[in-house]
Amino acid sequence: MGAQPRKGLRLSDILVTVLVSLVLGVVYHFWGSVYNLLKPLFFEADELLYGMWFAAATLAYLLIRKPGVAIIAEVAAAHVEVLFGSGWGLTLLMYGLIQGLGAELVFAATRYRSSSAFTVALAGAAAAVGSMLLDFFYSYTDDLQTWMFLAKYGMRIFSGAVIAGLLMLVLAKALERTGVTSLLRPASQKDYEALDDSRHV
Amino acid sequence: MNIWNPVRITWLHRANPVVKLFLVCSLFLMTVLTHDIDFVAYQALIFMLCLLALSGVRTWKMLLFFIPFLLAFISSSSSMMLFGKGDTVWWEWGLFKVSKESFYRGLHLGFKGIAFACEGLLLVTTTSSVDLFYSLMQKLKLAPKYAYSFMASIRLLPMVWEEYVIRRQALKVRGVVPIRGVRGAVNRAGMYVVPLLAQSIRRAHRVAAAMEAKRFDGDRGRRRTYFYPSRYSRYDLLTIALLAAAAYGAYAAAGHFPWFGIGDVRFD
């Protein structure tokens, strides 16, 4: 029998997480202009697109189901803004950290075992709640009128569940079909048995 | 990847990145906890001046970077002005309600955004990612596997861009006609996102295998040496003194020459 897969994050896990998140970070960067398109539609309708900014956390978790991946992914994706020289880079890093933490807590609650649509959608919503908490400090959104407050964050949480949750699940399934994800999973019992199979000689 | 291209080397460039990170985080904390509009307005002004003086970037170039600040000022303040809570109503029309309190709170948010941006840029314009990660490893004992993963990924990112260009050309050669409308946009996104991500995963995995073979992960052996040693110097003290003086200057100016004189902007 082969060696037991080592627990915890290995360099390859982190590198894959970070690179995938940086790619999503570039998407985040350009998502800003899509987001601004919806701005004039009606008040805060842009919040319906907000969920894209939590996508790295859930996608990275769906690829590599290990503790800490969601947080690293969100921080890495936010780091792209620093590379692009945005003034809000560091602020966004803090948002990344707390959004990643929100998603991470949901995954931790399932002990990193579940990847059902419900769990992933919940993680996207939890990331939205994380960003809401930081908004209180950064922009006093708790001082908005109540209907506005509910509309804004209702839409954001919904969007987190749909875009970061369900859409990323579809994307992860599509990636699964390409076969690359098999690189990321530790060799299973079945793989070792296949080696012993005489027909494969 | 340095888009800033400084023309002068200032004290801030010479200070240790970890010290700068701590300084900027404490400035952030100060700004987050500031609820007095005068103090925040002076912070925005003074850190803007600090940025012009200390970033080493050409003044006209830095001024160009201030243009988005203005847009952000408008977008972050308008929402609070129009929809914020407040008692002294100035103007009301349908769902919009501008009150004295919400108006000043909106302005406050605008200034706050500028202050955050300037503080963040003080670090970002003067520190390269590589320097930051090296000193995080040496001074804060960040595990090398994280630091090297970030540094390697930053180098791999341009290749992803190259692949994007190749993919676009390939689709063109194959005569893929883009479908119009929202459906077309979704369809197009799928044609790019899946191959690009799959290829990134493959490449990252290959690079990581090579790095693990070369012991970049640092899982074994506590003691290791670094190509770029990170040290503290007197410039750290100078930088701390300078930015502390700037923060105190903003505080004192707000006390002696207030522009608004209304104090706390929160609603309670």
Coordinates of C-alpha atoms in Angstrom, one line a residue:
Chain A
M1 CA 0.0 0.0 0.0
G2 CA 1.2 3.5 -0.8
A3 CA 2.0 6.2 1.8
Q4 CA -1.0 7.9 3.4
P5 CA -1.7 11.3 1.9
R6 CA -0.3 14.0 4.2
K7 CA -2.8 16.0 6.1
G8 CA -2.9 19.8 5.7
L9 CA -2.1 22.0 2.9
R10 CA 0.9 21.2 0.6
L11 CA 2.7 23.6 -1.6
S12 CA 0.9 22.2 -4.6
D13 CA -2.5 22.8 -3.0
I14 CA -1.6 26.4 -2.2
L15 CA -0.1 27.1 -5.6
V16 CA -3.2 25.8 -7.4
T17 CA -5.5 27.7 -5.1
V18 CA -3.5 30.9 -5.5
L19 CA -3.2 30.8 -9.3
V20 CA -6.8 29.9 -9.8
S21 CA -7.8 32.8 -7.5
L22 CA -5.5 35.2 -9.2
V23 CA -7.2 34.3 -12.5
L24 CA -10.5 35.0 -10.8
G25 CA -9.0 38.1 -9.3
V26 CA -8.5 39.4 -12.9
V27 CA -12.2 38.6 -13.5
Y28 CA -13.1 40.5 -10.3
H29 CA -11.2 43.5 -11.6
F30 CA -13.2 43.6 -14.8
W31 CA -16.4 42.6 -13.1
G32 CA -16.3 46.1 -11.6
S33 CA -17.3 47.6 -15.0
V34 CA -20.1 45.1 -15.5
Y35 CA -21.3 46.0 -12.0
N36 CA -21.3 49.7 -12.9
L37 CA -23.5 49.0 -15.9
L38 CA -26.3 47.9 -13.5
K39 CA -25.8 50.9 -11.3
P40 CA -28.1 53.4 -13.0
L41 CA -30.9 50.8 -13.4
F42 CA -32.5 51.2 -9.9
F43 CA -31.2 51.7 -6.4
E44 CA -28.5 49.2 -5.6
A45 CA -29.5 46.8 -8.3
D46 CA -25.8 46.4 -8.7
E47 CA -25.8 44.3 -5.5
L48 CA -27.3 41.5 -7.6
L49 CA -23.9 41.0 -9.2
Y50 CA -21.9 41.3 -6.0
G51 CA -21.7 37.6 -5.5
M52 CA -19.0 37.3 -8.2
W53 CA -16.6 38.7 -5.6
F54 CA -17.0 35.7 -3.4
A55 CA -16.5 33.2 -6.2
A56 CA -12.8 32.4 -5.5
A57 CA -13.6 31.0 -2.0
T58 CA -16.2 28.5 -3.2
L59 CA -14.5 27.5 -6.4
A60 CA -11.1 26.9 -4.7
Y61 CA -12.9 24.8 -2.0
L62 CA -14.7 22.7 -4.7
L63 CA -11.3 22.0 -6.3
I64 CA -9.3 21.3 -3.1
R65 CA -11.4 20.3 -0.1
K66 CA -9.0 21.2 2.6
P67 CA -9.1 23.7 5.6
G68 CA -7.9 27.2 4.9
V69 CA -8.3 27.1 1.1
A70 CA -11.3 29.4 1.0
I71 CA -9.5 32.1 3.0
I72 CA -6.3 31.9 1.0
A73 CA -8.4 32.0 -2.2
E74 CA -10.2 35.2 -1.4
V75 CA -7.1 37.0 -0.1
A76 CA -5.2 35.9 -3.3
A77 CA -8.0 37.2 -5.5
A78 CA -8.1 40.5 -3.7
H79 CA -4.3 40.7 -4.0
V80 CA -4.8 41.2 -7.8
E81 CA -6.1 44.7 -7.1
V82 CA -2.9 45.5 -5.3
L83 CA -0.9 44.3 -8.3
F84 CA -3.0 46.4 -10.5
G85 CA -2.2 49.4 -8.4
S86 CA -5.7 50.2 -7.1
G87 CA -5.8 52.5 -4.2
W88 CA -8.4 50.3 -2.5
G89 CA -6.1 47.2 -2.7
L90 CA -5.5 47.0 1.0
T91 CA -9.1 47.6 1.9
L92 CA -10.1 44.9 -0.5
L93 CA -7.6 42.5 1.1
M94 CA -9.4 43.0 4.4
Y95 CA -12.7 42.3 2.6
G96 CA -11.2 39.3 1.0
L97 CA -10.0 38.0 4.4
I98 CA -13.4 38.3 6.1
Q99 CA -15.4 37.1 3.1
G100 CA -13.1 34.1 2.9
L101 CA -13.6 33.5 6.6
G102 CA -17.4 33.6 6.2
A103 CA -17.2 30.9 3.6
E104 CA -14.6 28.9 5.5
L105 CA -16.8 28.7 8.6
V106 CA -19.6 27.1 6.6
F107 CA -17.1 24.5 5.1
A108 CA -15.6 23.9 8.6
A109 CA -19.1 23.3 9.9
T110 CA -19.4 20.4 7.5
R111 CA -15.9 19.3 8.4
Y112 CA -14.8 19.9 4.9
R113 CA -16.8 16.9 3.7
S114 CA -19.9 18.3 2.0
S115 CA -19.8 19.9 -1.4
S116 CA -23.6 19.8 -2.0
A117 CA -25.3 22.7 -3.7
F118 CA -26.8 23.7 -0.4
T119 CA -23.5 23.9 1.4
V120 CA -21.9 25.9 -1.4
A121 CA -24.8 28.3 -1.6
L122 CA -24.7 28.8 2.1
A123 CA -21.0 29.5 1.9
G124 CA -21.6 32.1 -0.7
A125 CA -24.2 33.7 1.5
A126 CA -21.9 33.6 4.5
A127 CA -19.3 35.4 2.5
A128 CA -21.9 38.1 1.8
V129 CA -22.6 38.4 5.5
G130 CA -18.9 38.8 6.1
S131 CA -18.7 41.7 3.7
M132 CA -21.7 43.2 5.4
L133 CA -20.0 43.2 8.8
L134 CA -17.1 45.1 7.4
D135 CA -19.4 47.5 5.6
F136 CA -20.7 48.6 9.0
F137 CA -17.3 49.8 9.9
Y138 CA -16.3 51.1 6.6
S139 CA -19.4 52.8 5.4
Y140 CA -22.0 52.9 8.3
T141 CA -24.5 51.0 6.2
D142 CA -26.4 50.3 9.4
D143 CA -27.3 54.0 9.2
L144 CA -29.2 53.5 6.0
Q145 CA -33.0 53.6 6.1
T146 CA -34.3 50.2 7.0
W147 CA -35.9 49.3 3.7
M148 CA -32.8 50.3 1.8
F149 CA -30.6 48.3 4.2
L150 CA -32.8 45.2 3.7
A151 CA -33.0 45.6 0.0
K152 CA -29.2 46.1 -0.3
Y153 CA -28.1 43.1 1.7
G154 CA -31.0 40.8 0.7
M155 CA -29.8 41.2 -2.9
R156 CA -26.2 40.7 -1.9
I157 CA -26.8 37.5 0.0
F158 CA -29.0 36.2 -2.7
S159 CA -26.3 37.0 -5.3
G160 CA -23.7 35.4 -3.1
A161 CA -25.7 32.2 -2.9
V162 CA -26.4 32.1 -6.7
I163 CA -23.2 33.4 -8.3
A164 CA -20.6 32.3 -5.8
G165 CA -22.5 29.2 -4.8
L166 CA -24.5 27.6 -7.6
L167 CA -22.7 29.1 -10.6
M168 CA -19.3 28.0 -9.2
L169 CA -20.7 24.5 -8.6
V170 CA -21.5 24.3 -12.3
L171 CA -18.1 25.6 -13.2
A172 CA -16.4 23.1 -10.9
K173 CA -18.4 20.3 -12.5
A174 CA -17.3 21.5 -15.9
L175 CA -13.7 21.5 -14.7
E176 CA -14.2 18.0 -13.3
R177 CA -15.2 16.8 -16.8
T178 CA -11.9 18.0 -18.2
G179 CA -10.1 15.6 -15.9
V180 CA -7.7 18.2 -14.4
T181 CA -9.1 17.8 -10.9
S182 CA -7.8 14.3 -10.7
L183 CA -4.4 15.9 -10.3
L184 CA -5.5 17.5 -7.1
R185 CA -7.1 14.5 -5.3
P186 CA -4.8 12.2 -3.4
A187 CA -4.4 8.7 -4.9
S188 CA -7.3 6.6 -3.8
Q189 CA -7.5 3.0 -2.8
K190 CA -8.9 2.2 -6.2
D191 CA -5.8 3.7 -7.9
Y192 CA -3.5 1.4 -5.9
E193 CA -5.7 -1.6 -6.7
A194 CA -5.5 -0.8 -10.4
L195 CA -1.7 -1.1 -10.1
D196 CA -2.0 -4.6 -8.9
D197 CA -4.6 -5.6 -11.5
S198 CA -2.9 -8.3 -13.7
R199 CA -4.9 -7.2 -16.8
H200 CA -3.0 -3.9 -16.7
V201 CA 0.4 -5.4 -17.1
Chain B
M1 CA 5.3 43.8 -12.0
N2 CA 5.8 47.4 -11.0
I3 CA 3.4 49.8 -12.6
W4 CA 4.5 52.7 -10.4
N5 CA 8.0 53.1 -11.6
P6 CA 9.2 55.7 -9.0
V7 CA 11.7 58.3 -10.1
R8 CA 12.9 59.1 -6.5
I9 CA 13.8 56.7 -3.7
T10 CA 12.3 58.0 -0.5
W11 CA 12.6 56.9 3.2
L12 CA 9.5 54.9 2.7
H13 CA 11.2 52.8 0.0
R14 CA 14.0 52.0 2.4
A15 CA 11.9 51.1 5.3
N16 CA 11.3 47.4 6.0
P17 CA 8.0 46.2 4.4
V18 CA 6.8 44.5 7.6
V19 CA 7.2 47.8 9.5
K20 CA 5.3 49.6 6.7
L21 CA 2.6 47.0 6.8
F22 CA 2.1 47.5 10.5
L23 CA 2.1 51.3 10.1
V24 CA -0.5 51.2 7.4
C25 CA -2.7 48.8 9.3
S26 CA -2.6 51.1 12.3
L27 CA -3.4 54.1 10.1
F28 CA -6.3 52.0 8.7
L29 CA -7.6 51.3 12.2
M30 CA -7.4 54.9 13.1
T31 CA -9.4 55.9 10.0
V32 CA -12.0 53.2 10.6
L33 CA -12.5 54.3 14.1
T34 CA -12.8 58.0 13.2
H35 CA -16.3 59.2 13.3
D36 CA -15.5 63.0 13.4
I37 CA -15.9 64.5 9.9
D38 CA -13.2 67.2 10.4
F39 CA -10.5 64.7 11.5
V40 CA -11.3 62.4 8.5
A41 CA -11.2 65.3 6.1
Y42 CA -7.8 66.4 7.3
Q43 CA -6.6 62.8 7.2
A44 CA -7.6 62.6 3.5
L45 CA -5.8 65.9 2.8
I46 CA -2.6 65.1 4.8
F47 CA -2.2 61.6 3.5
M48 CA -2.7 62.8 0.0
L49 CA 0.2 65.2 0.5
C50 CA 2.3 62.4 2.1
L51 CA 1.6 60.2 -0.9
L52 CA 2.7 63.0 -3.3
A53 CA 5.9 63.5 -1.3
L54 CA 6.8 59.9 -0.3
S55 CA 5.7 57.7 -3.1
G56 CA 8.5 58.8 -5.3
V57 CA 6.1 58.6 -8.3
R58 CA 6.1 61.6 -10.6
T59 CA 3.7 64.2 -9.3
W60 CA 1.6 64.4 -12.5
K61 CA 1.3 60.6 -12.6
M62 CA 0.2 60.5 -9.0
L63 CA -2.4 63.2 -9.7
L64 CA -3.8 61.1 -12.5
F65 CA -4.3 58.3 -10.0
F66 CA -6.3 60.7 -7.9
I67 CA -9.0 61.0 -10.6
P68 CA -10.6 57.7 -9.7
F69 CA -10.7 58.9 -6.1
L70 CA -13.1 61.6 -7.2
L71 CA -15.4 59.2 -8.8
A72 CA -15.3 56.9 -5.7
F73 CA -16.0 60.0 -3.6
I74 CA -19.2 60.7 -5.5
S75 CA -20.4 57.1 -5.6
S76 CA -19.7 56.3 -2.0
S77 CA -21.1 59.5 -0.6
S78 CA -24.2 59.7 -2.8
S79 CA -25.9 56.5 -1.7
M80 CA -25.6 57.5 2.0
M81 CA -26.7 61.1 1.2
L82 CA -29.9 60.0 -0.6
F83 CA -30.9 57.0 1.5
G84 CA -29.3 57.6 5.0
K85 CA -31.2 58.0 8.2
G86 CA -31.7 61.5 9.5
D87 CA -34.1 63.9 11.3
T88 CA -33.5 67.3 9.8
V89 CA -34.9 66.7 6.3
W90 CA -33.6 69.1 3.6
W91 CA -35.2 67.6 0.6
E92 CA -37.5 64.7 -0.1
W93 CA -38.7 63.3 -3.4
G94 CA -40.2 59.8 -3.7
L95 CA -37.8 57.4 -2.1
F96 CA -35.0 59.9 -1.9
K97 CA -34.6 61.7 1.4
V98 CA -31.6 64.0 2.0
S99 CA -31.3 65.1 5.6
K100 CA -28.6 67.1 7.2
E101 CA -27.3 64.1 9.1
S102 CA -27.2 61.8 6.0
F103 CA -25.6 64.6 3.9
Y104 CA -22.7 65.0 6.3
R105 CA -22.4 61.3 6.8
G106 CA -22.1 60.9 3.0
L107 CA -19.4 63.5 2.8
H108 CA -17.6 61.8 5.7
L109 CA -17.7 58.5 3.8
G110 CA -16.2 60.2 0.8
F111 CA -13.3 61.6 2.8
K112 CA -12.9 58.3 4.5
G113 CA -12.5 56.5 1.2
I114 CA -9.8 58.9 0.1
A115 CA -8.0 58.5 3.4
F116 CA -8.0 54.7 3.0
A117 CA -6.9 54.8 -0.5
C118 CA -4.0 57.2 0.3
E119 CA -2.9 55.1 3.2
G120 CA -3.0 51.9 1.2
L121 CA -1.1 53.5 -1.7
L122 CA 1.7 54.6 0.7
L123 CA 2.5 50.9 1.1
V124 CA 1.7 49.7 -2.4
T125 CA 3.6 52.3 -4.3
T126 CA 6.8 51.8 -2.3
T127 CA 6.9 48.0 -1.8
S128 CA 7.3 45.3 -4.3
S129 CA 5.4 42.0 -3.7
V130 CA 8.6 40.0 -3.6
D131 CA 10.1 42.3 -0.9
L132 CA 6.9 42.0 1.1
F133 CA 6.8 38.2 1.0
Y134 CA 10.5 37.9 1.8
S135 CA 10.2 40.0 4.8
L136 CA 7.0 38.3 5.9
M137 CA 8.9 35.0 5.8
Q138 CA 11.8 36.3 7.7
K139 CA 10.3 38.7 10.2
L140 CA 6.9 37.3 10.8
K141 CA 7.7 33.6 10.2
L142 CA 5.2 33.1 7.4
A143 CA 5.6 29.6 6.2
P144 CA 7.6 29.6 2.9
K145 CA 5.1 27.5 1.1
Y146 CA 2.6 30.3 1.3
A147 CA 5.0 33.0 0.3
Y148 CA 6.5 31.1 -2.6
S149 CA 3.1 30.1 -3.8
F150 CA 2.1 33.7 -4.1
M151 CA 5.3 34.8 -5.7
A152 CA 5.3 32.0 -8.2
S153 CA 1.6 32.6 -9.1
I154 CA 2.3 36.3 -9.7
R155 CA 4.9 35.2 -12.3
L156 CA 2.5 32.7 -13.8
L157 CA -0.3 35.1 -14.3
P158 CA 1.1 36.7 -17.5
M159 CA 1.1 33.3 -19.0
V160 CA -2.6 32.9 -18.3
W161 CA -3.1 36.2 -20.2
E162 CA -1.1 34.8 -23.1
E163 CA -3.3 31.7 -23.2
Y164 CA -6.3 33.9 -23.3
V165 CA -5.0 35.6 -26.4
I166 CA -4.2 32.2 -28.0
R167 CA -7.7 30.9 -27.1
R168 CA -9.2 34.0 -28.7
Q169 CA -7.2 33.5 -31.9
A170 CA -8.0 29.8 -32.0
L171 CA -11.7 30.4 -31.8
K172 CA -11.4 33.0 -34.6
V173 CA -9.5 30.5 -36.8
R174 CA -12.1 27.9 -36.2
G175 CA -14.7 30.4 -37.3
V176 CA -16.7 30.5 -34.1
V177 CA -19.3 33.2 -34.6
P178 CA -20.1 35.0 -31.4
I179 CA -23.8 34.9 -30.5
R180 CA -25.3 38.2 -29.5
G181 CA -27.1 39.1 -26.3
V182 CA -26.9 37.8 -22.8
R183 CA -27.0 34.1 -23.9
G184 CA -24.1 34.8 -26.2
A185 CA -22.1 36.4 -23.4
V186 CA -22.6 33.4 -21.1
N187 CA -21.7 31.1 -23.9
R188 CA -18.6 33.0 -24.7
A189 CA -17.5 33.2 -21.0
G190 CA -17.8 29.4 -20.8
M191 CA -15.6 29.0 -23.9
Y192 CA -12.9 30.9 -22.2
V193 CA -13.2 30.2 -18.5
V194 CA -13.1 26.4 -18.5
P195 CA -10.0 25.9 -20.7
L196 CA -8.1 28.8 -19.1
L197 CA -8.8 27.5 -15.5
A198 CA -8.0 23.9 -16.5
Q199 CA -4.7 24.9 -18.0
S200 CA -3.9 27.1 -15.0
I201 CA -4.5 24.1 -12.7
R202 CA -2.3 21.9 -14.8
R203 CA 0.5 24.4 -14.9
A204 CA 0.3 25.3 -11.3
H205 CA 0.5 21.6 -10.4
R206 CA 3.5 21.1 -12.5
V207 CA 5.3 24.1 -11.1
A208 CA 4.4 23.0 -7.6
A209 CA 5.8 19.5 -8.1
A210 CA 9.1 21.0 -9.3
M211 CA 9.2 23.4 -6.3
E212 CA 8.4 20.7 -3.9
A213 CA 11.3 18.6 -5.3
K214 CA 13.5 21.7 -4.7
R215 CA 12.3 22.0 -1.1
F216 CA 10.6 25.3 -1.7
D217 CA 7.9 24.3 0.7
G218 CA 10.2 24.4 3.7
D219 CA 8.4 21.5 5.4
R220 CA 11.7 20.1 6.5
G221 CA 14.6 22.0 8.2
R222 CA 13.7 25.0 10.3
R223 CA 16.8 26.9 9.4
R224 CA 17.0 28.2 5.9
T225 CA 18.7 31.1 4.2
Y226 CA 17.2 33.7 1.9
F227 CA 18.4 35.3 -1.3
Y228 CA 17.1 38.7 -0.2
P229 CA 17.8 39.2 3.5
S230 CA 15.3 41.5 5.2
R231 CA 16.7 43.9 7.9
Y232 CA 15.4 46.7 10.1
S233 CA 17.1 50.0 9.8
R234 CA 17.0 53.6 11.0
Y235 CA 14.6 54.4 8.1
D236 CA 12.0 52.3 9.9
L237 CA 12.1 54.7 12.8
L238 CA 12.1 57.8 10.5
T239 CA 9.1 56.4 8.7
I240 CA 7.2 55.7 11.9
A241 CA 8.0 59.2 13.2
L242 CA 7.0 60.8 9.9
L243 CA 3.6 59.1 9.6
A244 CA 2.8 59.4 13.3
A245 CA 3.5 63.2 12.9
A246 CA 1.2 63.2 9.9
A247 CA -1.6 61.5 11.8
Y248 CA -1.1 63.9 14.8
G249 CA -1.0 66.8 12.4
A250 CA -4.4 65.8 11.1
Y251 CA -5.8 65.4 14.6
A252 CA -4.5 68.8 15.8
A253 CA -5.7 70.6 12.6
A254 CA -9.1 69.2 13.1
G255 CA -9.2 70.4 16.7
H256 CA -7.9 74.0 15.8
F257 CA -9.3 74.7 12.4
P258 CA -12.5 72.6 11.9
W259 CA -14.2 72.9 8.5
F260 CA -17.6 71.6 9.5
G261 CA -17.6 71.5 13.3
I262 CA -20.4 69.0 13.7
G263 CA -18.5 66.2 15.4
D264 CA -19.8 62.6 15.3
V265 CA -21.6 61.7 12.1
R266 CA -23.3 58.5 13.2
F267 CA -27.0 58.3 13.8
D268 CA -28.3 57.3 17.2

